[in-house]
Coordinates of C-alpha atoms in Angstrom, one line a residue:
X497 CA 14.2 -61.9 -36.6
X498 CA 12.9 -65.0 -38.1
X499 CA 13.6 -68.7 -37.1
X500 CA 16.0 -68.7 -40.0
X501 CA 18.0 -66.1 -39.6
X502 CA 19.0 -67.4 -35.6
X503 CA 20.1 -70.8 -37.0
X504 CA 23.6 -71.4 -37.6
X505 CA 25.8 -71.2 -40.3
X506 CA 26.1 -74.9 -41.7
X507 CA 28.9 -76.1 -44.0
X508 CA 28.4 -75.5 -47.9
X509 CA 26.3 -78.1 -48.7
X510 CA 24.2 -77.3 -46.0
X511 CA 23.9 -74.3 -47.0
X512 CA 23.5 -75.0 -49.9
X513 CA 20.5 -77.7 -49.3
X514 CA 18.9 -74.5 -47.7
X515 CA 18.8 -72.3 -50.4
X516 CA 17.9 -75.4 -52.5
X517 CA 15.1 -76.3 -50.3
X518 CA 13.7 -72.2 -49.9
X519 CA 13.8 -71.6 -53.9
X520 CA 11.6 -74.8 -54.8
X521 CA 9.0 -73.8 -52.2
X522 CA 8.9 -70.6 -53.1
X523 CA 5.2 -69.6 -54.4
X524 CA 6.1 -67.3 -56.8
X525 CA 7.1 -69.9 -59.0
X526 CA 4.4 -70.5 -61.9
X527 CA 2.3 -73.7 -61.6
X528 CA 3.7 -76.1 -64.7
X529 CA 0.2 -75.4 -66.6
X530 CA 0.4 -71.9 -66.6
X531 CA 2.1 -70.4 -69.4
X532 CA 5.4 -68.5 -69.3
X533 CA 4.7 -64.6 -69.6
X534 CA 7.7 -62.5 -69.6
X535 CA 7.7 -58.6 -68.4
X536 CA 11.4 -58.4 -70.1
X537 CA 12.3 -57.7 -73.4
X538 CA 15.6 -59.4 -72.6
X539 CA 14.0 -62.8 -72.0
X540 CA 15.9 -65.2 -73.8
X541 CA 13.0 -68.1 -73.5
X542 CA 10.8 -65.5 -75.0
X543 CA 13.2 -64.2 -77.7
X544 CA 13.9 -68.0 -78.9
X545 CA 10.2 -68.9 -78.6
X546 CA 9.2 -65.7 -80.4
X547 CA 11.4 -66.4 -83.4
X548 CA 10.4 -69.7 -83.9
X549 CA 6.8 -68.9 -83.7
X550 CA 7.3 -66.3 -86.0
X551 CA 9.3 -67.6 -88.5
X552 CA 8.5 -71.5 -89.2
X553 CA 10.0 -71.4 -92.5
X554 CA 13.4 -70.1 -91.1
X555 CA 13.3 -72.8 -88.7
X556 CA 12.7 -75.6 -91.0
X557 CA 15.4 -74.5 -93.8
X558 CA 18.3 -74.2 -90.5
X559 CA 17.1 -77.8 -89.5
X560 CA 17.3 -78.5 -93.2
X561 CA 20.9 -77.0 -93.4
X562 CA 22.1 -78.8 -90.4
X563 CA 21.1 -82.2 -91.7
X564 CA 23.4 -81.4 -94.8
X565 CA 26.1 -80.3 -92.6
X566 CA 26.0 -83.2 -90.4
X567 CA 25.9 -85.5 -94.3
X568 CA 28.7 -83.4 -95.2
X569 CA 30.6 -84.0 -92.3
X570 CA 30.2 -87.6 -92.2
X571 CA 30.8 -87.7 -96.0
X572 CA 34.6 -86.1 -95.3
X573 CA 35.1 -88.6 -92.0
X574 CA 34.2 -91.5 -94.4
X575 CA 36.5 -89.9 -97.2
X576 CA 39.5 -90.0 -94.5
X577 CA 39.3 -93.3 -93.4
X578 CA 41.7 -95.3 -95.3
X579 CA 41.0 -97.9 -96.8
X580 CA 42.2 -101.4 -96.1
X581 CA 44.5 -103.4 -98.4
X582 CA 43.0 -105.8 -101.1
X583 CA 44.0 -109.6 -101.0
X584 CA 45.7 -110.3 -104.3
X585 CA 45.5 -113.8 -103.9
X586 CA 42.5 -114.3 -105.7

C-alpha cells in the first residue's frame, strides 16, 4: 500500500483538496503549448473546433444572425417601454 492509501479519511473538503491537489499534478496532463489531439470521435472541443474551422462562412453568417436578433430584441424592449406624458403647457 501506498502512503496515501494508510492516511485517514478527512472531511469533504479535505477530501476534496486531495483529489484537487492529485489531478493538477498529474503528468498526463498536456503542457499549455502543446496542442489538443483527441483519440475520440465524441470530443466535443474537437467537434466545435472542427466545425468552425471548417466552415468560416457558417460561422460568420450565425454571428451575423445573432447581432440581428440581439437588434431585434432590443428594438421590441424599446417598442414596450411606454412612453412618458408630454407637458401641454407649452
Amino acid at each position: 500500500m501506498t502512503e496515501s492509501a494508510s492516511e485517514p479519511v478527512g472531511s469533504v473538503s479535505e477530501e476534496a483538496f486531495k483529489l484537487f491537489r492529485a489531478l493538477s499534478s498529474s503528468s498526463a496532463e498536456p503542457k499549455s503549448d502543446e496542442p489538443h489531439v483527441c483519440t475520440a470521435t465524441w470530443c466535443p472541443v474537437c467537434q466545435v473546433v472542427g466545425l468552425v474551422r471548417d466552415n468560416p462562412d457558417a460561422i460568420a453568417q450565425v454571428s451575423a444572425s445573432a447581432a440581428a436578433f440581439a437588434k431585434s430584441l432590443r428594438d421590441l424592449v424599446d417598442s414596450a417601454k411606454p412612453t412618458p406624458p408630454e407637458d401641454e403647457e407649452a
